């Protein structure tokens, strides 16, 4: 029988990040209780903001995306939603790396090579960033990832790239179905401590993806906050409403 929300009780705070708080789950050492906060940060928390309902919207978007991915055979840490802005997830051994996939050049890589933002790529680009706030999450090469022991061997980096490209294919379809182009995104992975299986973790939201309206090219993601474009809350809520109805029409 599948577990129910009432089977779980929130435990102690383990960690508070920029957008989420993580708690233990009483009597379930293999699970985590994640709470999505209303806060919004950019540039490694140098710019701070928030909007009402953001935690609930991002919790829902993440869970819709993870459930859609699961239907397409891509597994994540998601177990179930609880309340308005919380989630039960599997407790994983997280890899100290952020994987970015780009379909269109924008943000840091466009700037680095002086490409015009919006330049489409012939094939998706995968990049690794070392997850270390004090270093500002720097870009790392495969060899640097091995030096830093992010993983132990090259084949694991290849596995990460393959998994990220699988996520990309599914997300292009899901967001494409609501008229949004997936420009780029950041994801994180962990391993199940028992089976060693690689699972998608963290979140997939307008905080971690660039999403542009296919027709108007309007930005529907955290760049609205980073670049003071206005209507941040409205954009996140629109992505949420559209994804929810796309999901409901599929199930
Ligand atoms: N991203 C993220 N967290 C980070 C850095 C990047 O979620 O710490 C996302 C970002 O929202 C974008 C993609 O990863 O969708 C690529 O970001 P980029 O490297 O272009 O950096 P940025 O321009 O956001 O600084």
Coordinates of N, CA and C and ligand atoms in Angstrom, one line a residue:
X1 N 0.8 -1.2 0.0 CA 0.0 0.0 0.0 C 0.9 1.3 0.0
X2 N 0.5 2.3 -0.8 CA 1.4 3.5 -0.8 C 1.2 4.3 0.5
X3 N 2.2 4.9 0.9 CA 2.1 5.7 2.1 C 1.2 6.9 2.0
X4 N 0.6 7.3 3.1 CA -0.2 8.5 3.1 C 0.4 9.6 3.9
X5 N 0.0 10.9 3.6 CA 0.6 12.0 4.3 C 0.5 11.9 5.8
X6 N -0.6 11.3 6.3 CA -0.7 11.2 7.8 C 0.2 10.2 8.4
X7 N 0.9 9.4 7.6 CA 1.9 8.4 8.1 C 3.2 9.1 8.6
X8 N 3.3 10.4 8.2 CA 4.6 11.0 8.5 C 4.5 12.2 9.5
X9 N 5.5 12.4 10.3 CA 5.6 13.5 11.2 C 6.9 14.2 11.0
X10 N 6.8 15.5 11.0 CA 8.0 16.3 10.8 C 9.0 16.2 12.0
X11 N 10.3 16.1 11.7 CA 11.3 16.0 12.7 C 12.1 17.3 12.8
X12 N 13.4 17.1 13.1 CA 14.2 18.3 13.4 C 14.7 18.9 12.1
X13 N 15.0 20.2 12.2 CA 15.6 21.0 11.1 C 17.0 20.5 10.8
X14 N 17.3 20.1 9.6 CA 18.6 19.6 9.2 C 19.4 20.7 8.6
X15 N 18.8 21.5 7.8 CA 19.5 22.5 7.0 C 18.5 23.5 6.5
X16 N 19.0 24.8 6.5 CA 18.1 25.8 5.9 C 18.9 26.5 4.7
X17 N 18.4 26.3 3.5 CA 19.0 26.9 2.3 C 18.3 28.2 1.9
X18 N 18.7 28.7 0.7 CA 18.1 30.0 0.3 C 16.6 29.9 0.0
X19 N 16.2 28.7 -0.5 CA 14.8 28.6 -0.9 C 14.0 27.5 -0.2
X20 N 14.7 26.7 0.5 CA 14.1 25.5 1.2 C 14.6 25.3 2.6
X21 N 13.8 24.6 3.4 CA 14.2 24.1 4.7 C 14.1 22.6 4.7
X22 N 15.1 21.9 5.2 CA 15.0 20.5 5.2 C 14.9 19.9 6.6
X23 N 14.0 19.0 6.8 CA 13.8 18.4 8.2 C 13.9 16.9 8.1
X24 N 14.2 16.3 9.2 CA 14.1 14.8 9.2 C 12.6 14.4 9.2
X25 N 12.3 13.1 9.0 CA 11.0 12.6 9.1 C 11.0 11.6 10.3
X26 N 10.2 11.8 11.3 CA 10.2 10.9 12.5 C 10.1 9.5 12.1
X27 N 11.0 8.7 12.6 CA 11.0 7.2 12.4 C 11.2 6.8 10.9
X28 N 11.7 7.7 10.1 CA 11.9 7.4 8.7 C 13.3 8.0 8.3
X29 N 14.4 7.3 8.7 CA 15.7 7.9 8.4 C 16.0 7.9 6.9
X30 N 15.2 7.2 6.1 CA 15.5 7.2 4.6 C 14.7 8.3 3.9
X31 N 14.0 9.2 4.7 CA 13.3 10.3 4.0 C 13.7 11.6 4.5
X32 N 13.3 12.7 3.8 CA 13.5 14.1 4.1 C 12.2 14.8 4.0
X33 N 12.0 15.8 4.8 CA 10.8 16.6 4.8 C 11.3 18.0 4.3
X34 N 10.8 18.4 3.1 CA 11.3 19.6 2.5 C 10.2 20.7 2.5
X35 N 10.6 21.9 2.9 CA 9.6 23.0 2.9 C 10.1 24.0 2.0
X36 N 9.3 24.4 1.0 CA 9.7 25.5 0.1 C 9.3 26.8 0.7
X37 N 10.3 27.7 0.7 CA 10.1 29.0 1.3 C 9.6 30.1 0.3
X38 N 9.1 31.2 0.8 CA 8.6 32.2 -0.1 C 9.8 33.1 -0.6
X39 N 11.0 32.9 -0.1 CA 12.1 33.8 -0.4 C 12.6 33.5 -1.8
X40 N 13.2 34.6 -2.3 CA 13.7 34.6 -3.7 C 15.1 35.2 -3.6
X41 N 16.2 34.6 -4.1 CA 17.5 35.2 -4.0 C 18.2 35.1 -5.3
X42 N 19.1 35.9 -5.6 CA 19.9 35.9 -6.8 C 21.3 36.3 -6.6
X43 N 22.2 36.0 -7.5 CA 23.6 36.3 -7.4 C 24.2 35.9 -6.0
X44 N 24.0 34.5 -5.8 CA 24.5 33.9 -4.5 C 24.0 34.7 -3.3
X45 N 22.7 35.0 -3.3 CA 22.0 35.6 -2.2 C 22.4 37.1 -1.9
X46 N 23.1 37.7 -2.9 CA 23.4 39.1 -2.7 C 22.1 40.0 -2.9
X47 N 21.2 39.5 -3.8 CA 20.0 40.1 -4.0 C 18.9 39.3 -3.4
X48 N 18.1 39.9 -2.5 CA 17.1 39.1 -1.8 C 15.7 39.7 -2.0
X49 N 14.7 38.8 -2.1 CA 13.3 39.2 -2.2 C 12.4 38.1 -1.8
X50 N 11.1 38.2 -2.0 CA 10.2 37.2 -1.7 C 8.8 37.6 -2.3
X51 N 7.9 36.6 -2.5 CA 6.6 36.9 -2.7 C 5.7 35.9 -2.1
X52 N 4.5 36.3 -1.7 CA 3.5 35.5 -1.1 C 3.1 34.3 -2.0
X53 N 3.1 33.1 -1.5 CA 2.6 32.0 -2.3 C 3.8 31.3 -3.1
X54 N 5.0 31.9 -3.0 CA 6.0 31.4 -3.9 C 6.4 29.9 -3.5
X55 N 6.4 29.7 -2.2 CA 6.8 28.3 -1.7 C 5.8 27.3 -2.3
X56 N 4.5 27.7 -2.2 CA 3.5 26.7 -2.6 C 3.5 26.5 -4.2
X57 N 3.8 27.6 -4.9 CA 3.9 27.5 -6.4 C 5.1 26.7 -6.8
X58 N 6.2 26.9 -6.1 CA 7.4 26.2 -6.5 C 7.3 24.7 -6.1
X59 N 6.7 24.5 -4.9 CA 6.5 23.1 -4.5 C 5.7 22.3 -5.6
X60 N 4.6 23.0 -6.0 CA 3.7 22.3 -6.9 C 4.4 22.1 -8.3
X61 N 5.1 23.1 -8.8 CA 5.8 23.0 -10.1 C 6.7 21.9 -10.0
X62 N 7.6 21.8 -8.9 CA 8.5 20.7 -8.8 C 7.8 19.4 -8.8
X63 N 6.7 19.3 -8.1 CA 6.1 18.0 -8.0 C 5.4 17.6 -9.4
X64 N 4.8 18.6 -10.0 CA 4.3 18.3 -11.4 C 5.4 17.8 -12.3
X65 N 6.5 18.5 -12.3 CA 7.6 18.1 -13.2 C 8.2 16.8 -12.8
X66 N 8.4 16.5 -11.6 CA 9.0 15.2 -11.2 C 8.0 14.1 -11.5
X67 N 6.7 14.3 -11.3 CA 5.7 13.3 -11.7 C 5.7 13.0 -13.2
X68 N 5.8 14.1 -13.9 CA 5.8 14.0 -15.4 C 7.0 13.2 -15.8
X69 N 8.2 13.6 -15.2 CA 9.4 12.9 -15.6 C 9.3 11.4 -15.2
X70 N 8.7 11.1 -14.1 CA 8.5 9.7 -13.7 C 7.7 8.9 -14.7
X71 N 6.7 9.5 -15.2 CA 5.8 8.9 -16.3 C 6.7 8.5 -17.5
X72 N 7.7 9.3 -17.7 CA 8.6 9.1 -18.9 C 9.8 8.3 -18.5
X73 N 9.8 7.7 -17.4 CA 10.9 6.8 -17.0 C 12.1 7.5 -16.3
X74 N 12.0 8.8 -16.0 CA 13.1 9.5 -15.3 C 12.8 9.6 -13.8
X75 N 13.6 8.9 -13.0 CA 13.2 8.8 -11.6 C 13.9 10.0 -10.8
X76 N 13.1 10.4 -9.7 CA 13.6 11.5 -8.9 C 13.4 11.1 -7.4
X77 N 13.8 12.0 -6.5 CA 13.6 11.7 -5.1 C 12.2 11.9 -4.6
X78 N 11.3 12.4 -5.4 CA 10.0 12.8 -4.9 C 9.2 11.6 -4.4
X79 N 8.6 11.7 -3.3 CA 7.7 10.7 -2.7 C 6.3 11.1 -2.7
X80 N 6.0 12.3 -2.0 CA 4.6 12.8 -2.0 C 4.6 14.3 -1.5
X81 N 3.6 15.0 -1.8 CA 3.4 16.3 -1.4 C 2.7 16.3 0.0
X82 N 3.0 17.3 0.8 CA 2.3 17.4 2.1 C 1.9 18.9 2.2
X83 N 0.7 19.1 2.7 CA 0.3 20.5 2.9 C 0.4 21.4 1.6
X84 N 0.6 22.7 1.8 CA 0.7 23.6 0.7 C 2.1 23.7 0.1
X85 N 3.1 23.7 0.9 CA 4.4 24.0 0.4 C 5.5 23.0 0.8
X86 N 5.1 21.8 1.1 CA 6.0 20.8 1.6 C 6.0 19.5 0.8
X87 N 7.0 18.7 1.0 CA 7.2 17.5 0.2 C 8.0 16.5 1.0
X88 N 7.6 15.3 0.8 CA 8.5 14.2 1.4 C 9.3 13.7 0.2
X89 N 10.6 13.5 0.5 CA 11.5 13.0 -0.6 C 12.4 12.0 0.0
X90 N 13.0 11.2 -0.9 CA 14.0 10.2 -0.4 C 15.3 10.9 0.1
X91 N 15.9 10.4 1.1 CA 17.1 11.0 1.6 C 18.3 10.4 0.7
X92 N 19.0 11.2 0.0 CA 20.0 10.7 -0.9 C 21.4 11.2 -0.4
X93 N 22.4 10.6 -0.9 CA 23.8 11.2 -0.8 C 24.0 12.1 -2.0
X94 N 23.9 13.4 -1.7 CA 23.9 14.4 -2.8 C 25.3 14.5 -3.4
X95 N 25.4 14.7 -4.7 CA 26.6 15.0 -5.4 C 26.9 16.5 -5.3
X96 N 28.2 16.8 -5.1 CA 28.5 18.2 -4.9 C 28.7 18.9 -6.3
X97 N 27.7 18.8 -7.1 CA 27.8 19.4 -8.4 C 26.4 19.8 -8.9
X98 N 26.4 20.9 -9.6 CA 25.1 21.4 -10.3 C 25.3 21.1 -11.8
X99 N 24.3 20.5 -12.4 CA 24.5 20.2 -13.8 C 23.6 21.2 -14.5
X100 N 24.1 21.9 -15.5 CA 23.4 22.9 -16.3 C 23.2 22.3 -17.7
X101 N 22.0 22.4 -18.2 CA 21.8 22.0 -19.6 C 21.3 23.3 -20.3
X102 N 21.9 23.6 -21.5 CA 21.5 24.7 -22.3 C 21.0 24.3 -23.7
X103 N 19.9 24.8 -24.1 CA 19.4 24.6 -25.4 C 19.6 25.9 -26.3
X104 N 19.6 27.0 -25.6 CA 19.7 28.4 -26.2 C 20.7 29.1 -25.3
X105 N 21.6 29.9 -25.8 CA 22.6 30.6 -25.0 C 21.9 31.8 -24.3
X106 N 22.1 31.8 -23.0 CA 21.6 32.9 -22.2 C 22.5 33.0 -20.9
X107 N 22.4 34.0 -20.1 CA 23.0 34.1 -18.8 C 24.5 34.0 -18.9
X108 N 25.1 33.2 -18.0 CA 26.6 33.3 -17.8 C 27.4 32.8 -19.0
X109 N 26.9 31.8 -19.7 CA 27.7 31.3 -20.9 C 27.6 32.2 -22.1
X110 N 26.5 32.9 -22.3 CA 26.3 33.8 -23.3 C 27.3 35.0 -23.1
X111 N 27.3 35.4 -21.8 CA 28.2 36.6 -21.4 C 29.7 36.2 -21.6
X112 N 30.0 35.0 -21.1 CA 31.4 34.6 -21.1 C 32.0 34.6 -22.5
X113 N 31.2 34.2 -23.5 CA 31.7 34.1 -24.9 C 31.2 35.2 -25.8
X114 N 30.6 36.2 -25.2 CA 30.0 37.3 -25.9 C 29.1 36.9 -27.0
X115 N 28.2 36.0 -26.8 CA 27.2 35.6 -27.7 C 25.9 36.4 -27.4
X116 N 25.2 36.7 -28.4 CA 23.9 37.4 -28.1 C 23.0 36.4 -27.4
X117 N 22.3 36.9 -26.3 CA 21.4 36.1 -25.6 C 20.3 35.7 -26.5
X118 N 20.0 34.4 -26.5 CA 18.9 33.9 -27.4 C 19.5 33.1 -28.6
X119 N 20.8 33.0 -28.7 CA 21.4 32.2 -29.8 C 21.2 30.7 -29.6
X120 N 20.4 30.1 -30.5 CA 20.1 28.7 -30.3 C 21.4 27.8 -30.5
X121 N 21.4 26.7 -29.8 CA 22.6 25.8 -29.9 C 22.2 24.7 -30.8
X122 N 23.2 24.2 -31.6 CA 23.0 23.1 -32.5 C 22.6 21.8 -31.8
X123 N 23.3 21.6 -30.6 CA 22.8 20.5 -29.7 C 23.0 21.0 -28.3
X124 N 22.2 20.3 -27.4 CA 22.3 20.8 -26.0 C 23.7 20.7 -25.4
X125 N 24.0 21.7 -24.6 CA 25.3 21.8 -23.9 C 25.1 21.4 -22.5
X126 N 26.0 20.5 -22.0 CA 25.9 20.2 -20.5 C 27.2 20.8 -19.9
X127 N 27.0 21.4 -18.7 CA 28.1 22.0 -18.0 C 28.0 21.6 -16.5
X128 N 29.2 21.5 -15.9 CA 29.2 21.2 -14.4 C 29.7 22.4 -13.6
X129 N 29.0 22.6 -12.5 CA 29.4 23.7 -11.6 C 29.6 23.0 -10.2
X130 N 30.7 23.4 -9.6 CA 31.1 22.9 -8.2 C 30.2 23.5 -7.2
X131 N 29.4 22.7 -6.4 CA 28.5 23.3 -5.5 C 29.2 23.7 -4.2
X132 N 29.6 24.9 -4.2 CA 30.3 25.5 -3.0 C 30.1 27.0 -2.9
X133 N 29.2 27.4 -2.1 CA 28.8 28.8 -2.0 C 29.9 29.7 -1.8
X134 N 30.9 29.3 -0.9 CA 32.0 30.3 -0.7 C 32.9 30.5 -1.9
X135 N 32.8 29.6 -2.9 CA 33.6 29.8 -4.1 C 32.6 30.3 -5.2
X136 N 31.4 30.6 -4.9 CA 30.4 31.1 -5.9 C 30.1 30.0 -6.9
X137 N 30.1 28.8 -6.6 CA 29.7 27.7 -7.5 C 30.4 27.8 -8.8
X138 N 31.7 27.6 -8.9 CA 32.4 27.8 -10.1 C 32.2 26.7 -11.2
X139 N 32.3 27.1 -12.4 CA 32.3 26.1 -13.5 C 33.5 25.2 -13.3
X140 N 33.3 23.9 -13.6 CA 34.4 22.9 -13.5 C 34.5 22.0 -14.7
X141 N 35.7 21.7 -15.2 CA 35.8 20.7 -16.3 C 35.6 19.3 -15.7
X142 N 35.5 18.3 -16.6 CA 35.4 16.9 -16.2 C 36.6 16.6 -15.3
X143 N 37.8 17.0 -15.7 CA 39.0 16.6 -14.9 C 39.0 17.3 -13.6
X144 N 38.5 18.5 -13.5 CA 38.4 19.2 -12.2 C 37.4 18.5 -11.3
X145 N 36.3 18.1 -11.9 CA 35.3 17.3 -11.2 C 35.9 16.1 -10.5
X146 N 36.8 15.4 -11.3 CA 37.4 14.2 -10.7 C 38.4 14.6 -9.7
X147 N 39.2 15.7 -9.9 CA 40.2 16.1 -8.9 C 39.4 16.5 -7.6
X148 N 38.3 17.1 -7.7 CA 37.5 17.5 -6.5 C 36.7 16.4 -5.9
X149 N 36.8 15.2 -6.5 CA 36.1 14.0 -6.1 C 34.6 14.2 -6.0
X150 N 34.0 15.0 -6.9 CA 32.6 15.1 -7.1 C 32.0 13.8 -7.3
X151 N 32.7 13.0 -8.2 CA 32.4 11.6 -8.4 C 33.7 10.9 -8.5
X152 N 33.7 9.5 -8.5 CA 35.0 8.9 -8.5 C 35.6 8.5 -9.9
X153 N 34.7 8.5 -10.9 CA 35.3 8.1 -12.2 C 34.6 8.8 -13.4
X154 N 35.2 8.9 -14.5 CA 34.7 9.5 -15.7 C 33.3 9.0 -16.1
X155 N 33.2 7.6 -15.9 CA 31.9 7.0 -16.4 C 30.7 7.6 -15.6
X156 N 31.0 8.1 -14.4 CA 29.9 8.7 -13.6 C 29.5 10.0 -14.1
X157 N 30.6 10.7 -14.6 CA 30.3 12.1 -15.2 C 29.5 11.8 -16.5
X158 N 29.8 10.8 -17.2 CA 29.1 10.5 -18.5 C 27.6 10.1 -18.1
X159 N 27.5 9.4 -17.0 CA 26.1 9.0 -16.6 C 25.3 10.3 -16.2
X160 N 26.0 11.2 -15.6 CA 25.3 12.5 -15.2 C 24.9 13.2 -16.4
X161 N 25.7 13.3 -17.4 CA 25.4 14.0 -18.7 C 24.2 13.4 -19.4
X162 N 24.3 12.0 -19.4 CA 23.2 11.3 -20.1 C 21.9 11.5 -19.4
X163 N 21.9 11.5 -18.0 CA 20.7 11.7 -17.2 C 20.2 13.1 -17.4
X164 N 21.1 14.1 -17.5 CA 20.6 15.5 -17.6 C 20.0 15.7 -19.0
X165 N 20.6 15.0 -20.0 CA 20.0 15.1 -21.4 C 18.6 14.4 -21.5
X166 N 18.4 13.4 -20.7 CA 17.1 12.7 -20.7 C 16.1 13.7 -20.0
X167 N 16.5 14.3 -18.9 CA 15.6 15.3 -18.3 C 15.3 16.4 -19.3
X168 N 16.3 16.9 -20.0 CA 16.1 17.9 -21.0 C 15.0 17.6 -22.0
X169 N 15.1 16.3 -22.6 CA 14.2 15.9 -23.6 C 12.7 15.9 -23.0
X170 N 12.6 15.4 -21.8 CA 11.2 15.4 -21.3 C 10.7 16.8 -20.9
X171 N 11.6 17.6 -20.4 CA 11.2 19.0 -20.0 C 10.8 19.8 -21.2
X172 N 11.6 19.7 -22.3 CA 11.3 20.4 -23.5 C 9.8 20.1 -23.9
X173 N 9.5 18.8 -23.8 CA 8.1 18.4 -24.2 C 7.1 19.0 -23.2
X174 N 7.4 18.9 -21.9 CA 6.4 19.3 -20.9 C 6.1 20.9 -21.0
X175 N 7.2 21.6 -21.1 CA 7.1 23.1 -21.1 C 6.6 23.5 -22.5
X176 N 7.1 22.8 -23.5 CA 6.6 23.1 -24.9 C 5.1 23.0 -25.0
X177 N 4.6 22.0 -24.3 CA 3.1 21.8 -24.3 C 2.3 23.0 -23.8
X178 N 3.0 23.9 -23.0 CA 2.3 25.1 -22.5 C 2.9 26.3 -23.2
X179 N 3.5 26.1 -24.3 CA 3.9 27.3 -25.1 C 5.2 28.0 -24.6
X180 N 6.0 27.2 -23.8 CA 7.2 27.8 -23.3 C 8.5 27.1 -23.8
X181 N 9.5 27.9 -24.3 CA 10.7 27.3 -24.7 C 11.6 27.1 -23.5
X182 N 12.2 25.9 -23.3 CA 13.2 25.7 -22.2 C 14.5 26.1 -22.7
X183 N 15.0 27.3 -22.2 CA 16.3 27.9 -22.6 C 17.4 27.2 -22.0
X184 N 17.4 27.0 -20.7 CA 18.4 26.3 -19.9 C 17.8 26.0 -18.5
X185 N 18.6 25.1 -17.8 CA 18.1 24.8 -16.4 C 19.3 24.2 -15.7
X186 N 19.1 24.2 -14.3 CA 20.1 23.6 -13.4 C 19.5 22.5 -12.7
X187 N 20.1 21.3 -12.6 CA 19.6 20.2 -11.8 C 20.7 19.7 -10.9
X188 N 20.2 18.9 -9.9 CA 21.1 18.3 -8.9 C 20.7 16.8 -8.8
X189 N 21.7 16.0 -8.5 CA 21.5 14.6 -8.4 C 22.0 14.1 -7.1
X190 N 21.5 12.9 -6.7 CA 22.0 12.2 -5.5 C 21.9 10.8 -5.8
X191 N 22.6 10.0 -4.9 CA 22.5 8.5 -5.0 C 21.8 8.0 -3.8
X192 N 20.9 7.0 -4.2 CA 20.3 6.2 -3.1 C 21.3 5.5 -2.3
X193 N 21.4 5.7 -1.0 CA 22.5 5.1 -0.2 C 22.5 3.6 -0.3
X194 N 21.3 3.0 -0.4 CA 21.3 1.5 -0.4 C 21.6 0.9 -1.8
X195 N 20.9 1.4 -2.8 CA 21.1 0.8 -4.1 C 22.2 1.5 -5.0
X196 N 22.6 2.7 -4.6 CA 23.6 3.4 -5.4 C 23.0 4.1 -6.6
X197 N 21.6 3.9 -6.8 CA 21.0 4.4 -8.0 C 21.0 6.0 -8.0
X198 N 21.3 6.5 -9.2 CA 21.3 8.0 -9.4 C 19.9 8.5 -9.5
X199 N 19.6 9.5 -8.7 CA 18.2 10.0 -8.8 C 18.3 11.5 -8.9
X200 N 17.3 12.1 -9.6 CA 17.2 13.5 -9.7 C 16.7 14.0 -8.4
X201 N 17.2 15.2 -7.9 CA 16.8 15.7 -6.6 C 16.6 17.2 -6.6
X202 N 16.5 17.8 -5.5 CA 16.4 19.3 -5.4 C 15.0 19.7 -6.0
X203 N 15.0 20.6 -6.9 CA 13.8 21.2 -7.5 C 13.9 21.5 -8.9
X204 N 12.8 21.7 -9.6 CA 12.8 22.2 -11.0 C 11.7 23.2 -11.0
X205 N 12.1 24.5 -11.1 CA 11.1 25.6 -10.9 C 11.6 26.8 -11.8
X206 N 10.8 27.8 -11.9 CA 11.3 29.0 -12.6 C 12.5 29.6 -11.9
X207 N 12.8 29.2 -10.6 CA 14.1 29.6 -10.0 C 15.3 29.0 -10.7
X208 N 15.1 27.8 -11.2 CA 16.2 27.0 -11.7 C 16.2 26.8 -13.2
X209 N 15.2 27.3 -13.9 CA 15.1 27.1 -15.4 C 14.9 28.5 -16.0
X210 N 15.4 28.7 -17.2 CA 14.9 29.8 -18.0 C 13.8 29.3 -19.0
X211 N 12.7 30.1 -18.9 CA 11.5 29.7 -19.7 C 11.1 30.9 -20.5
X212 N 11.0 30.8 -21.8 CA 10.6 32.0 -22.6 C 9.3 31.7 -23.3
X213 N 8.4 32.6 -23.4 CA 7.2 32.4 -24.2 C 7.6 32.2 -25.6
X214 N 7.1 31.1 -26.2 CA 7.5 30.8 -27.6 C 7.2 31.9 -28.6
X215 N 6.1 32.6 -28.4 CA 5.6 33.6 -29.3 C 6.2 35.0 -29.0
X216 N 6.0 35.4 -27.8 CA 6.4 36.8 -27.5 C 7.9 36.9 -27.0
X217 N 8.5 35.8 -26.7 CA 9.9 35.7 -26.1 C 10.0 36.3 -24.7
X218 N 8.8 36.5 -24.1 CA 8.8 37.1 -22.8 C 9.4 36.1 -21.8
X219 N 10.2 36.6 -20.8 CA 10.8 35.7 -19.8 C 9.8 35.4 -18.7
X220 N 9.8 34.1 -18.4 CA 8.8 33.6 -17.4 C 9.5 33.0 -16.2
X221 N 10.6 33.5 -15.8 CA 11.4 32.8 -14.8 C 12.2 33.8 -13.9
X222 N 13.1 33.3 -13.2 CA 13.8 34.2 -12.2 C 14.5 35.4 -12.8
X223 N 14.8 35.4 -14.1 CA 15.4 36.6 -14.7 C 14.5 37.8 -14.5
X224 N 13.2 37.6 -14.3 CA 12.3 38.8 -14.0 C 12.7 39.4 -12.7
X225 N 13.2 38.6 -11.8 CA 13.6 39.1 -10.5 C 15.1 39.6 -10.6
X226 N 15.9 38.8 -11.2 CA 17.4 39.2 -11.3 C 17.5 40.5 -12.0
X227 N 16.7 40.7 -13.1 CA 16.9 41.9 -13.9 C 15.8 43.0 -13.7
X228 N 15.1 42.8 -12.6 CA 14.0 43.8 -12.3 C 13.0 44.1 -13.4
X229 N 12.5 43.0 -14.0 CA 11.6 43.1 -15.1 C 10.1 43.3 -14.6
X230 N 9.9 43.1 -13.3 CA 8.5 43.2 -12.8 C 7.7 41.9 -13.0
X231 N 6.5 41.9 -12.4 CA 5.5 40.7 -12.6 C 6.2 39.4 -12.3
X232 N 7.0 39.3 -11.3 CA 7.7 38.1 -10.9 C 6.6 37.0 -10.5
X233 N 5.8 37.5 -9.5 CA 4.8 36.6 -8.9 C 3.8 36.1 -10.0
X234 N 3.4 37.0 -10.9 CA 2.4 36.7 -11.9 C 3.0 35.7 -12.9
X235 N 4.3 35.8 -13.2 CA 4.9 34.9 -14.1 C 5.0 33.5 -13.6
X236 N 5.5 33.4 -12.3 CA 5.6 32.1 -11.7 C 4.2 31.4 -11.6
X237 N 3.2 32.3 -11.2 CA 1.8 31.7 -11.1 C 1.3 31.3 -12.4
X238 N 1.6 32.0 -13.5 CA 1.2 31.6 -14.8 C 1.8 30.2 -15.2
X239 N 3.1 30.1 -15.0 CA 3.7 28.8 -15.3 C 3.0 27.7 -14.5
X240 N 2.8 27.9 -13.3 CA 2.1 27.0 -12.4 C 0.7 26.6 -12.9
X241 N -0.1 27.6 -13.2 CA -1.5 27.3 -13.7 C -1.5 26.5 -15.0
X242 N -0.6 26.9 -15.9 CA -0.5 26.2 -17.2 C -0.1 24.8 -17.1
X243 N 1.0 24.6 -16.3 CA 1.5 23.2 -16.1 C 0.5 22.3 -15.4
X244 N -0.2 22.9 -14.5 CA -1.2 22.1 -13.7 C -2.3 21.7 -14.7
X245 N -2.8 22.6 -15.6 CA -3.8 22.1 -16.5 C -3.3 21.2 -17.5
X246 N -2.0 21.3 -17.9 CA -1.4 20.4 -18.9 C -1.4 19.0 -18.2
X247 N -1.0 19.0 -17.0 CA -0.9 17.7 -16.3 C -2.2 17.1 -16.1
X248 N -3.2 17.9 -15.7 CA -4.6 17.3 -15.5 C -5.2 16.8 -16.8
X249 N -4.8 17.4 -17.9 CA -5.4 16.9 -19.2 C -4.7 15.6 -19.6
X250 N -3.6 15.3 -19.0 CA -2.8 14.0 -19.4 C -3.2 12.9 -18.5
X251 N -3.6 13.2 -17.2 CA -3.8 12.0 -16.3 C -5.3 11.7 -16.1
Ligands
LIG1 N1 20.9 28.3 -12.1 C1 20.4 27.9 -10.8 N2 21.2 28.1 -9.7 C2 22.5 28.6 -9.8 C3 23.0 28.9 -11.1 C4 22.2 28.8 -12.2 O1 19.3 27.5 -10.7 O2 23.2 28.7 -8.7 C5 20.1 28.1 -13.3 C6 19.7 29.5 -13.9 O3 18.4 29.8 -13.4 C7 19.6 29.1 -15.3 C8 20.7 28.1 -15.6 O4 20.9 27.5 -14.3 O5 18.3 28.6 -15.7 C9 22.0 28.6 -16.1 O6 22.4 29.7 -15.3 P1 23.7 30.5 -15.8 O7 24.9 29.7 -15.7 O8 23.4 31.1 -17.1 O9 23.9 31.6 -14.6 P2 23.2 32.9 -14.3 O10 23.1 33.7 -15.6 O11 21.8 32.5 -13.8 O12 24.0 33.5 -13.3

